[in-house]
Coordinates of C-alpha atoms in Angstrom, one line a residue:
Chain P
X1 CA -76.7 -5.1 134.3
X2 CA -77.9 -8.6 133.5
X3 CA -81.2 -7.8 135.2
X4 CA -82.1 -5.7 132.2
X5 CA -82.0 -8.7 130.0
X6 CA -84.3 -11.0 132.1
X7 CA -87.3 -10.8 129.7
X8 CA -85.3 -12.3 126.8
X9 CA -83.5 -14.8 129.0
X10 CA -86.8 -16.1 130.2
X11 CA -87.6 -17.4 126.8
X12 CA -84.2 -17.9 125.2
X13 CA -82.7 -20.2 127.9
X14 CA -85.3 -23.0 127.5
X15 CA -85.4 -22.5 123.7
X16 CA -81.6 -23.1 123.5
X17 CA -81.7 -25.9 126.0
X18 CA -84.2 -27.9 123.9
X19 CA -81.8 -28.8 121.0
X20 CA -78.8 -28.8 123.4
X21 CA -80.5 -31.7 125.4
X22 CA -80.7 -33.8 122.3
X23 CA -76.9 -33.8 121.9
X24 CA -76.3 -35.9 125.0
X25 CA -78.5 -38.9 124.1
X26 CA -78.8 -39.8 127.7
X27 CA -82.1 -39.6 129.6
X28 CA -80.6 -38.7 133.0
X29 CA -78.5 -35.8 131.6
X30 CA -81.5 -34.6 129.6
X31 CA -83.6 -34.7 132.8
X32 CA -81.0 -32.8 134.8
X33 CA -80.7 -30.0 132.2
X34 CA -84.5 -29.6 131.9
X35 CA -84.7 -29.6 135.7
X36 CA -82.0 -26.9 136.0
X37 CA -83.5 -24.8 133.2
X38 CA -87.0 -24.9 134.7
X39 CA -85.7 -23.7 138.1
X40 CA -83.7 -21.1 136.4
X41 CA -86.8 -19.9 134.5
X42 CA -88.6 -19.8 137.9
X43 CA -85.9 -17.7 139.4
X44 CA -86.1 -15.2 136.5
X45 CA -89.9 -15.0 136.7
X46 CA -89.7 -14.3 140.4
X47 CA -87.2 -11.5 139.7
X48 CA -89.4 -10.1 136.9
X49 CA -92.5 -10.1 139.1
X50 CA -90.4 -8.2 141.8
X51 CA -89.2 -5.7 139.3
X52 CA -92.7 -5.1 137.9
X53 CA -94.3 -4.7 141.3
X54 CA -91.7 -2.2 142.4
X55 CA -91.0 -0.2 139.2
X56 CA -94.0 -0.8 136.9
X57 CA -94.0 -2.1 133.4
X58 CA -90.9 -3.4 131.7
X59 CA -90.4 -2.9 128.0
X60 CA -87.6 -4.9 126.3
X61 CA -86.7 -4.1 122.7
X62 CA -85.3 -7.2 121.1
X63 CA -82.0 -6.5 119.2
X64 CA -82.5 -2.8 120.2
X65 CA -85.0 -2.3 117.4
X66 CA -87.3 0.3 119.0
X67 CA -91.0 -0.7 119.2
X68 CA -93.4 -0.6 117.4
X69 CA -91.1 -1.5 114.5
X70 CA -89.1 -4.1 116.3
X71 CA -90.5 -6.9 118.5
X72 CA -91.1 -5.8 122.0
X73 CA -91.3 -8.0 125.1
X74 CA -93.5 -6.2 127.6
X75 CA -93.9 -7.4 131.2
X76 CA -96.7 -5.9 133.3
X77 CA -98.5 -7.2 136.4
X78 CA -100.8 -9.6 134.8
X79 CA -98.2 -11.4 132.6
X80 CA -95.5 -11.4 135.2
X81 CA -98.0 -13.3 137.4
X82 CA -98.8 -15.8 134.6
X83 CA -95.1 -16.2 133.9
X84 CA -94.6 -17.1 137.6
X85 CA -97.5 -19.7 137.4
X86 CA -96.0 -21.3 134.3
X87 CA -92.4 -21.5 135.4
X88 CA -93.3 -22.5 139.0
X89 CA -95.4 -25.4 137.7
X90 CA -92.7 -26.3 135.2
X91 CA -90.0 -26.4 137.9
X92 CA -92.0 -28.6 140.2
X93 CA -93.2 -30.9 137.5
X94 CA -89.7 -31.2 136.1
X95 CA -88.6 -32.4 139.6
X96 CA -91.4 -34.9 139.7
X97 CA -90.7 -36.1 136.1
X98 CA -87.6 -38.2 136.7
X99 CA -89.1 -41.3 138.2
X100 CA -92.4 -41.0 136.4
X101 CA -90.8 -40.6 132.9
X102 CA -88.4 -43.5 133.6
X103 CA -91.4 -45.7 134.2
X104 CA -93.7 -44.5 131.4
X105 CA -91.5 -43.5 128.5
X106 CA -89.2 -45.9 126.6
X107 CA -85.6 -45.2 127.3
X108 CA -84.6 -44.2 123.7
X109 CA -87.4 -41.6 123.6
X110 CA -86.7 -39.9 126.9
X111 CA -84.2 -37.4 125.5
X112 CA -86.6 -36.3 122.9
X113 CA -89.4 -36.2 125.5
X114 CA -87.4 -33.7 127.6
X115 CA -86.6 -31.7 124.5
X116 CA -90.3 -31.4 123.6
X117 CA -91.0 -30.5 127.2
X118 CA -88.5 -27.6 127.1
X119 CA -90.0 -26.4 123.7
X120 CA -93.4 -26.5 125.2
X121 CA -92.2 -24.4 128.2
X122 CA -90.5 -22.0 125.8
X123 CA -93.8 -21.5 123.8
X124 CA -95.9 -21.0 126.9
X125 CA -93.4 -18.4 128.4
X126 CA -93.1 -16.7 125.0
X127 CA -96.9 -16.3 124.5
X128 CA -97.1 -14.7 127.9
X129 CA -94.1 -12.3 127.8
X130 CA -94.3 -11.1 124.2
X131 CA -95.8 -7.7 123.3
X132 CA -96.2 -8.6 119.6
X133 CA -99.4 -10.1 118.2
X134 CA -97.8 -12.2 115.5
X135 CA -95.3 -13.5 118.1
X136 CA -98.2 -14.8 120.1
X137 CA -99.2 -17.0 117.2
X138 CA -95.7 -18.3 116.6
X139 CA -95.2 -19.1 120.3
X140 CA -98.7 -20.6 120.4
X141 CA -97.7 -23.0 117.7
X142 CA -94.4 -23.8 119.3
X143 CA -96.1 -24.8 122.5
X144 CA -99.0 -26.6 120.7
X145 CA -96.8 -28.7 118.4
X146 CA -94.6 -29.8 121.2
X147 CA -97.6 -30.6 123.4
X148 CA -99.1 -32.8 120.6
X149 CA -95.9 -34.7 120.5
X150 CA -95.8 -35.0 124.3
X151 CA -99.4 -36.3 124.5
X152 CA -98.7 -38.9 121.7
X153 CA -96.0 -40.4 123.9
X154 CA -98.6 -41.9 126.2
X155 CA -98.5 -45.7 126.5
X156 CA -102.0 -46.4 125.3
X157 CA -102.6 -46.3 121.6
X158 CA -105.5 -44.0 122.2
X159 CA -102.9 -41.4 123.0
X160 CA -102.2 -41.2 119.3
X161 CA -105.8 -40.5 118.3
X162 CA -106.2 -38.1 121.2
X163 CA -103.1 -36.2 120.0
X164 CA -104.3 -36.2 116.4
X165 CA -107.7 -34.9 117.4
X166 CA -106.0 -32.2 119.5
X167 CA -103.7 -31.4 116.5
X168 CA -106.6 -30.8 114.2
X169 CA -108.7 -28.7 116.6
X170 CA -105.6 -26.8 117.9
X171 CA -104.5 -26.0 114.4
X172 CA -108.0 -24.7 113.5
X173 CA -107.9 -22.6 116.7
X174 CA -104.4 -21.2 116.0
X175 CA -105.4 -20.4 112.3
X176 CA -108.5 -18.6 113.5
X177 CA -106.2 -16.5 115.8
X178 CA -103.9 -15.9 112.7
X179 CA -106.9 -14.7 110.6
X180 CA -107.9 -12.4 113.5
X181 CA -104.4 -10.9 113.8
X182 CA -104.3 -10.4 110.0
X183 CA -107.5 -8.5 110.0
X184 CA -106.4 -6.3 112.9
X185 CA -103.1 -5.7 111.0
X186 CA -105.2 -4.7 107.9
X187 CA -107.1 -2.1 110.0
X188 CA -104.3 -0.7 112.1
X189 CA -101.0 -1.4 110.2
X190 CA -99.3 -2.6 113.3
X191 CA -98.5 -5.8 115.2
X192 CA -97.3 -4.3 118.4
X193 CA -100.0 -4.8 121.0
X194 CA -99.6 -1.5 122.8
X195 CA -99.6 0.3 119.5
X196 CA -102.6 -1.7 118.3
X197 CA -104.6 -0.7 121.4
X198 CA -104.1 3.0 120.6
X199 CA -104.9 2.7 116.9
X200 CA -107.8 0.4 117.1
X201 CA -110.1 3.0 118.7
X202 CA -110.4 4.9 115.4
X203 CA -111.6 1.8 113.5
X204 CA -113.5 0.0 116.3
X205 CA -116.9 0.2 114.6
X206 CA -115.6 -1.3 111.3
X207 CA -117.1 -4.7 110.5
X208 CA -113.5 -5.9 109.8
X209 CA -112.6 -5.2 113.5
X210 CA -115.7 -7.0 114.6
X211 CA -114.8 -10.0 112.4
X212 CA -111.2 -9.9 113.8
X213 CA -112.6 -10.0 117.4
X214 CA -114.9 -12.9 116.5
X215 CA -112.1 -15.0 114.9
X216 CA -109.7 -14.3 117.8
X217 CA -112.2 -15.1 120.6
X218 CA -113.3 -18.3 118.9
X219 CA -109.7 -19.3 118.2
X220 CA -108.6 -18.6 121.8
X221 CA -111.8 -20.3 123.0
X222 CA -110.7 -23.5 121.2
X223 CA -107.3 -23.3 122.8
X224 CA -108.6 -22.7 126.3
X225 CA -111.2 -25.4 126.0
X226 CA -114.2 -23.1 126.6
X227 CA -117.3 -25.2 126.6
X228 CA -118.5 -26.4 123.9
X229 CA -115.0 -26.2 122.3
X230 CA -113.5 -28.5 124.9
X231 CA -113.8 -31.8 123.0
X232 CA -110.1 -32.3 122.5
X233 CA -109.2 -31.9 126.2
X234 CA -110.6 -35.0 128.0
X235 CA -108.9 -37.5 125.8
X236 CA -105.7 -35.5 125.6
X237 CA -105.3 -35.3 129.4
X238 CA -106.4 -38.9 129.9
X239 CA -104.0 -40.6 127.7
X240 CA -100.9 -38.4 128.0
X241 CA -98.1 -39.5 130.2
X242 CA -98.7 -38.5 133.9
X243 CA -96.1 -35.8 133.9
X244 CA -97.5 -34.2 130.7
X245 CA -101.1 -34.2 132.1
X246 CA -99.9 -32.4 135.2
X247 CA -97.9 -29.9 133.3
X248 CA -100.5 -29.1 130.6
X249 CA -103.5 -29.1 132.9
X250 CA -101.8 -26.6 135.1
X251 CA -100.3 -24.3 132.5
X252 CA -101.6 -24.6 128.9
X253 CA -105.2 -23.5 129.4
X254 CA -104.1 -20.8 131.8
X255 CA -101.9 -19.2 129.2
X256 CA -104.8 -19.3 126.8
X257 CA -107.0 -17.5 129.4
X258 CA -104.2 -14.9 129.6
X259 CA -104.3 -14.4 125.8
X260 CA -108.0 -13.9 126.0
X261 CA -107.6 -11.3 128.7
X262 CA -105.0 -9.5 126.7
X263 CA -107.1 -9.3 123.6
X264 CA -110.3 -8.4 125.5
X265 CA -108.9 -5.7 127.7
X266 CA -105.7 -4.4 126.2
X267 CA -106.1 -4.7 122.5
X268 CA -109.9 -4.3 121.9
X269 CA -110.5 -2.5 125.2
X270 CA -113.4 -3.3 127.6
X271 CA -115.8 -0.9 126.0
X272 CA -115.5 -2.6 122.6
X273 CA -115.5 -6.1 124.0
X274 CA -118.3 -5.8 126.6
X275 CA -120.4 -2.8 125.5
X276 CA -120.1 -2.7 121.7
X277 CA -120.1 -6.5 121.4
X278 CA -122.4 -8.6 123.7
X279 CA -119.5 -10.7 125.0
X280 CA -120.5 -10.7 128.6
X281 CA -123.9 -12.6 128.3
X282 CA -122.3 -15.1 125.8
X283 CA -119.4 -15.9 128.1
X284 CA -121.7 -16.1 131.2
X285 CA -123.9 -18.5 129.3
X286 CA -121.1 -20.7 128.1
X287 CA -119.3 -20.6 131.4
X288 CA -122.4 -21.7 133.3
X289 CA -123.0 -24.6 130.9
X290 CA -119.3 -25.6 131.3
X291 CA -119.6 -25.6 135.1
X292 CA -122.8 -27.5 135.3
X293 CA -122.4 -30.1 132.4
X294 CA -118.7 -30.8 132.8
X295 CA -119.0 -31.2 136.6
X296 CA -121.9 -33.6 136.0
X297 CA -120.0 -35.6 133.3
X298 CA -117.0 -35.8 135.7
X299 CA -119.2 -37.7 138.2
X300 CA -119.7 -40.6 135.8
X301 CA -116.1 -41.1 134.8
X302 CA -114.4 -44.3 135.7
X303 CA -110.9 -43.1 134.8
X304 CA -109.7 -40.6 137.4
X305 CA -107.6 -38.7 134.9
X306 CA -110.6 -38.3 132.7
X307 CA -112.6 -37.2 135.7
X308 CA -110.0 -34.5 136.5
X309 CA -110.0 -33.4 132.8
X310 CA -113.7 -32.8 132.8
X311 CA -113.3 -31.0 136.1
X312 CA -110.7 -28.8 134.4
X313 CA -113.3 -27.8 131.8
X314 CA -115.6 -26.8 134.7
X315 CA -112.9 -24.9 136.4
X316 CA -112.1 -23.0 133.2
X317 CA -115.8 -22.1 133.4
X318 CA -115.2 -20.4 136.7
X319 CA -112.3 -18.3 135.4
X320 CA -114.3 -17.2 132.3
X321 CA -117.3 -16.5 134.6
X322 CA -115.2 -14.2 136.7
X323 CA -113.7 -12.4 133.7
X324 CA -117.2 -11.9 132.2
X325 CA -118.3 -10.0 135.2
X326 CA -116.0 -7.1 134.2
X327 CA -115.7 -5.8 137.8
X328 CA -112.7 -5.8 140.1
X329 CA -113.8 -8.7 142.3
X330 CA -114.8 -10.9 139.3
X331 CA -111.7 -10.3 137.4
X332 CA -109.6 -10.8 140.6
X333 CA -111.4 -14.1 141.0
X334 CA -110.6 -15.1 137.4
X335 CA -106.9 -14.2 137.6
X336 CA -106.6 -15.7 141.1
X337 CA -108.2 -18.9 139.9
X338 CA -105.6 -19.2 137.2
X339 CA -103.0 -19.5 140.0
X340 CA -105.1 -21.6 142.4
X341 CA -106.3 -23.9 139.7
X342 CA -102.8 -24.5 138.6
X343 CA -101.8 -25.4 142.1
X344 CA -104.7 -27.8 142.7
X345 CA -104.8 -29.5 139.3
X346 CA -101.0 -29.7 139.2
X347 CA -101.1 -31.4 142.6
X348 CA -104.0 -33.7 141.8
X349 CA -102.5 -34.9 138.5
X350 CA -99.2 -35.5 140.2
X351 CA -100.9 -37.5 142.9
X352 CA -102.5 -39.6 140.1
X353 CA -99.0 -39.9 138.6
X354 CA -97.9 -41.5 141.9
X355 CA -100.9 -43.9 141.7
X356 CA -100.1 -44.8 138.1
X357 CA -96.5 -45.4 139.1
X358 CA -97.4 -47.9 141.8
X359 CA -100.8 -49.4 140.8
X360 CA -100.3 -49.2 137.0
X361 CA -103.6 -47.6 136.2
X362 CA -105.9 -44.8 137.4
X363 CA -109.3 -46.3 137.1
X364 CA -111.6 -46.1 140.1
X365 CA -111.4 -49.9 140.6
X366 CA -107.6 -49.8 140.8
X367 CA -107.7 -47.0 143.4
X368 CA -109.9 -49.1 145.7
X369 CA -108.1 -49.6 149.0
X370 CA -105.3 -47.2 148.0
X371 CA -105.9 -45.2 151.1
X372 CA -104.2 -47.9 153.1
X373 CA -101.6 -48.9 150.4
X374 CA -100.5 -45.3 149.6
X375 CA -101.6 -43.2 152.5
X376 CA -99.5 -40.1 151.7
X377 CA -100.5 -40.0 148.1
X378 CA -104.2 -40.5 148.8
X379 CA -104.1 -37.9 151.6
X380 CA -102.5 -35.4 149.1
X381 CA -105.3 -36.3 146.6
X382 CA -108.0 -35.6 149.3
X383 CA -106.5 -32.2 150.2
X384 CA -106.3 -31.3 146.5
X385 CA -109.9 -32.5 146.1
X386 CA -111.0 -30.3 149.0
X387 CA -109.3 -27.3 147.3
X388 CA -111.1 -28.2 144.1
X389 CA -114.4 -28.1 145.9
X390 CA -113.5 -24.8 147.6
X391 CA -113.5 -25.8 151.3
X392 CA -112.3 -22.9 153.6
X393 CA -108.6 -22.9 154.4
X394 CA -107.7 -24.1 150.9
X395 CA -106.8 -22.0 147.9
X396 CA -110.0 -23.0 146.0
X397 CA -112.1 -21.3 148.6
X398 CA -110.4 -17.9 148.1
X399 CA -111.1 -17.7 144.4
X400 CA -114.7 -18.9 144.9
X401 CA -115.1 -16.3 147.6
X402 CA -114.1 -13.5 145.2
X403 CA -116.2 -15.0 142.5
X404 CA -119.2 -14.8 144.8
X405 CA -118.3 -11.3 145.9
X406 CA -118.2 -10.3 142.2
X407 CA -121.6 -11.8 141.6
X408 CA -123.1 -10.1 144.6
X409 CA -121.7 -6.7 143.5
X410 CA -123.5 -7.2 140.2
X411 CA -126.6 -8.5 142.0
X412 CA -126.4 -11.7 140.0
X413 CA -128.0 -14.2 142.4
X414 CA -128.4 -17.0 139.8
X415 CA -124.7 -16.8 139.1
X416 CA -123.9 -17.4 142.8
X417 CA -126.3 -20.4 142.8
X418 CA -124.4 -21.8 139.7
X419 CA -121.1 -21.5 141.5
X420 CA -122.4 -23.2 144.6
X421 CA -124.1 -26.0 142.6
X422 CA -120.8 -26.5 140.7
X423 CA -119.0 -26.9 144.1
X424 CA -121.6 -29.5 145.3
X425 CA -121.1 -31.5 142.1
X426 CA -117.3 -31.4 142.8
X427 CA -118.1 -32.8 146.3
X428 CA -119.8 -35.8 144.6
X429 CA -116.9 -36.6 142.2
X430 CA -114.2 -36.1 144.8
X431 CA -116.2 -38.2 147.3
X432 CA -116.4 -41.1 144.9
X433 CA -112.6 -41.3 144.9
X434 CA -112.4 -41.0 148.7
X435 CA -115.0 -43.7 149.1
X436 CA -113.2 -46.1 146.8
X437 CA -109.8 -45.4 148.3
X438 CA -110.6 -45.6 152.0
X439 CA -113.8 -47.7 152.4
X440 CA -113.3 -50.4 149.8
X441 CA -110.8 -53.3 149.8
X442 CA -108.1 -53.3 147.2
X443 CA -108.9 -55.5 144.2
X444 CA -106.2 -58.1 144.8
X445 CA -106.5 -57.9 148.6
X446 CA -103.0 -56.4 149.1
X447 CA -102.6 -54.3 152.2
X448 CA -98.9 -53.7 152.2
X449 CA -97.8 -50.0 152.2
X450 CA -96.2 -49.2 148.8
X451 CA -95.6 -45.5 148.5
X452 CA -94.4 -43.8 145.4
X453 CA -90.7 -42.7 145.5
X454 CA -89.8 -39.6 147.4
X455 CA -88.8 -37.8 144.3
X456 CA -92.4 -37.9 143.2
X457 CA -94.1 -37.5 146.6
X458 CA -92.2 -34.4 147.6
X459 CA -93.1 -32.3 144.5
X460 CA -96.7 -33.5 144.9
X461 CA -96.8 -32.4 148.5
X462 CA -95.1 -29.1 147.7
X463 CA -98.1 -28.2 145.4
X464 CA -100.7 -29.6 147.7
X465 CA -99.0 -27.7 150.6
X466 CA -99.2 -24.6 148.5
X467 CA -102.9 -25.1 148.2
X468 CA -103.2 -24.9 152.0
X469 CA -100.6 -22.1 152.3
X470 CA -102.3 -19.8 149.8
X471 CA -105.7 -20.7 151.3
X472 CA -104.5 -19.2 154.6
X473 CA -102.0 -16.6 153.6
X474 CA -104.0 -14.9 150.9
X475 CA -102.2 -11.5 150.9
X476 CA -99.6 -12.4 148.3
X477 CA -101.7 -14.0 145.6
X478 CA -104.8 -11.8 146.1
X479 CA -102.9 -8.6 146.1
X480 CA -101.1 -9.4 142.8
X481 CA -104.3 -10.7 141.2
X482 CA -106.2 -7.6 142.3
X483 CA -103.5 -5.2 141.0
X484 CA -103.5 -7.0 137.7
X485 CA -107.3 -6.8 137.6
X486 CA -107.2 -3.0 138.3
X487 CA -104.6 -2.6 135.6
X488 CA -106.6 -4.5 133.0
X489 CA -109.8 -2.6 133.8
X490 CA -107.8 0.6 133.4
X491 CA -108.7 2.0 136.8
X492 CA -106.5 4.1 139.0
X493 CA -104.7 1.9 141.5
Chain L
X1 CA -121.3 -6.3 91.9
X2 CA -118.2 -4.2 91.3
X3 CA -117.5 -4.3 95.1
X4 CA -117.8 -8.1 94.8
X5 CA -115.4 -8.3 91.8
X6 CA -112.9 -5.7 93.3
X7 CA -112.3 -7.9 96.3
X8 CA -112.1 -11.2 94.3
X9 CA -108.9 -12.1 96.2
X10 CA -110.9 -12.3 99.5
X11 CA -113.6 -14.4 97.8
X12 CA -110.9 -16.8 96.7
X13 CA -109.5 -17.0 100.2
X14 CA -113.0 -17.5 101.8
X15 CA -113.8 -20.2 99.2
X16 CA -110.6 -22.1 100.0
X17 CA -111.1 -21.6 103.7
X18 CA -114.6 -23.1 103.7
X19 CA -113.5 -25.9 101.3
X20 CA -110.6 -26.8 103.6
X21 CA -112.7 -26.5 106.8
X22 CA -115.5 -28.6 105.3
X23 CA -113.0 -31.3 104.4
X24 CA -111.6 -31.4 108.0
X25 CA -115.0 -31.7 109.4
X26 CA -116.8 -34.0 106.9
X27 CA -114.1 -36.5 105.8
X28 CA -113.5 -39.6 107.9
X29 CA -110.1 -40.4 106.5
X30 CA -107.3 -38.9 108.6
X31 CA -105.0 -38.2 105.6
X32 CA -107.9 -36.3 104.0
X33 CA -108.4 -34.3 107.2
X34 CA -104.7 -33.2 107.1
X35 CA -105.1 -32.2 103.4
X36 CA -108.2 -30.2 104.3
X37 CA -106.2 -28.6 107.2
X38 CA -103.5 -27.6 104.7
X39 CA -106.0 -26.0 102.3
X40 CA -107.5 -24.2 105.2
X41 CA -104.1 -22.8 106.3
X42 CA -103.1 -22.0 102.7
X43 CA -106.3 -19.8 102.3
X44 CA -105.0 -17.7 105.3
X45 CA -101.6 -17.4 103.6
X46 CA -103.4 -16.0 100.5
X47 CA -105.4 -13.6 102.6
X48 CA -102.3 -12.2 104.2
X49 CA -100.2 -12.0 101.0
X50 CA -103.0 -10.3 98.9
X51 CA -103.6 -7.7 101.6
X52 CA -100.0 -6.5 101.3
X53 CA -100.4 -5.7 97.6
X54 CA -100.4 -2.0 96.7
X55 CA -101.9 -1.1 93.3
X56 CA -99.0 -0.5 90.9
X57 CA -96.5 -1.4 93.6
X58 CA -93.3 -3.3 92.8
X59 CA -91.1 -5.5 94.9
X60 CA -89.5 -3.5 97.8
X61 CA -86.0 -3.3 96.4
X62 CA -84.3 0.0 96.9
X63 CA -83.3 1.4 93.5
X64 CA -82.9 5.1 94.3
X65 CA -85.8 6.1 92.2
X66 CA -89.1 7.1 93.9
X67 CA -91.3 4.0 93.5
X68 CA -94.4 2.5 95.0
X69 CA -93.7 -0.6 96.9
X70 CA -96.0 -3.4 98.0
X71 CA -96.0 -4.0 101.8
X72 CA -93.4 -6.8 102.4
X73 CA -94.3 -7.4 106.0
X74 CA -97.2 -9.7 105.5
X75 CA -95.1 -11.8 103.1
X76 CA -92.4 -12.2 105.8
X77 CA -95.1 -13.1 108.4
X78 CA -96.5 -15.8 106.1
X79 CA -93.0 -17.2 105.6
X80 CA -93.1 -18.0 109.3
X81 CA -96.7 -19.3 109.1
X82 CA -95.7 -21.6 106.2
X83 CA -93.0 -23.1 108.3
X84 CA -95.5 -23.7 111.1
X85 CA -97.8 -25.3 108.5
X86 CA -95.1 -27.6 107.3
X87 CA -94.3 -28.7 110.8
X88 CA -98.0 -29.3 111.6
X89 CA -98.4 -31.4 108.5
X90 CA -95.3 -33.4 109.2
X91 CA -96.4 -34.0 112.8
X92 CA -100.0 -34.9 111.7
X93 CA -98.7 -37.3 109.0
X94 CA -96.3 -39.0 111.5
X95 CA -99.2 -39.5 113.9
X96 CA -101.2 -41.1 111.0
X97 CA -98.3 -43.5 110.3
X98 CA -98.2 -44.6 114.0
X99 CA -102.0 -44.8 114.1
X100 CA -101.9 -47.0 111.0
X101 CA -99.3 -49.2 112.7
X102 CA -101.2 -49.8 115.8
X103 CA -104.8 -49.8 114.5
X104 CA -104.2 -51.0 111.0
X105 CA -106.5 -48.3 109.5
X106 CA -106.7 -44.6 108.9
X107 CA -110.5 -44.4 108.9
X108 CA -111.9 -42.4 111.8
X109 CA -115.0 -44.5 112.3
X110 CA -113.1 -47.8 112.3
X111 CA -110.7 -46.4 114.9
X112 CA -113.7 -45.2 117.0
X113 CA -115.2 -48.7 116.7
X114 CA -112.0 -50.4 117.8
X115 CA -111.6 -48.0 120.8
X116 CA -115.2 -48.7 122.0
X117 CA -114.8 -52.5 121.9
X118 CA -112.4 -53.3 124.8

């Protein structure tokens, strides 16, 4: 009986928990509630994915108002997969958060910090699960506003300017999405995504629809940090508290990629997006630039968090690259990379969180000699780095493999070269860290082993271990991603 | 020309949109940026509200008589968007207060200069 209400519980439980947490005025209680709620959300999303894989799409009418008049939550293969990514990362990061937040956030702010974290989780889950276009905007703003607040809690004063810059660019992006949704509403008279998809065909050659598509793709492009709209991302991830960097890097941009997929394939349809509009060459061009320039810039960064942030911009390039191929292998690679990149970046940022906890900073000078002082953390970083490069037996290899397959099917040899050059650049920036950590003496000559607390190490290793697990046992992640790709392309399964 | 005049509501929205957007991009003062952002958002509110207007329509209150109503849905949507706009402004201004406390200025180029120094 309760299973029928899973879609709404997925969003409402974290939403209710956010103000509830504030009532206690105690950091430990607030952490425990966030921890419990995140794991509960994960349990629900696992159950939802199971239901969808067995029985097909779930449509949930909120308050029993039948769609398209009422708001509908609709779960299909692609968003059930994204829900799983978001809630799994949230659960692991919430476990990790306790020690990290204790060290980095002043005690009187911790309760509000967890409250903002829960709101951000609500927003991300809401964007993913909803079947209503205007709801996407509202949840997008819930998650964005709370993530601006989370980023501003970084210790460095530059966190404030980074959060402000993100606020300005994020609001412009969200307002563009709002304009786009308004224009579609003007043409179709509906806000329900499934209904929109049917009605938009009749008006798909109208200039208003084209303008709507342009506004939405630019707006979402800002949110997902598509090159050259990525300017807010490096500073935001660099100066945010460690736990926030890990959470946002692994989830926020992924959800934006999902929104882009949803509008491209479900609302506008692949013929409008890729044949009527020249989206494919534009996206390929921007994604290639993202992969090459952001990976190159990452090599010259002294702060490791900033290095990983630029690497994120490049990795988003890979996802967009796969999507722009508009074939099953390419799209599978894009969706699979959502999952795999969440695993690797989550793990890497958490490893940096451990380093920041013990060594105080994450610059390359600070990390020198850390291979001997924090062997487990640095080893986790190395494995995460290998996955980032795409070495066989790690998750990163699987998504790059499908990306290359997609490029081969299209006969795009230059695309395959760009993917390989991107991987080589990743080798360079990961090697810089390995070289500093293992082959250089630590700055103050200390050699004693000082590992991060177990409550931080275990979650880090769970994600890093998942990189290896999903690099070897590819059935689960690949089959879900492939089915989602087939569903988006509208092919018979 | 008549087509231009008939759609004057959209021209107003576009003018405000561009004015706000220009302010966000061109002004160095953080408070002015937030004001520009507000104008930018307000233009979208106007776009939505004016699109719901039906010629000769009244407010959608059920009176029993057959009447033409304006579409109330865009108005309701914008009510939500206004709340979002207020929250964004409040958050942006509170960042500016804290930036002013720790940098002693709200000018973007001066902040940039102070960040580059250390």
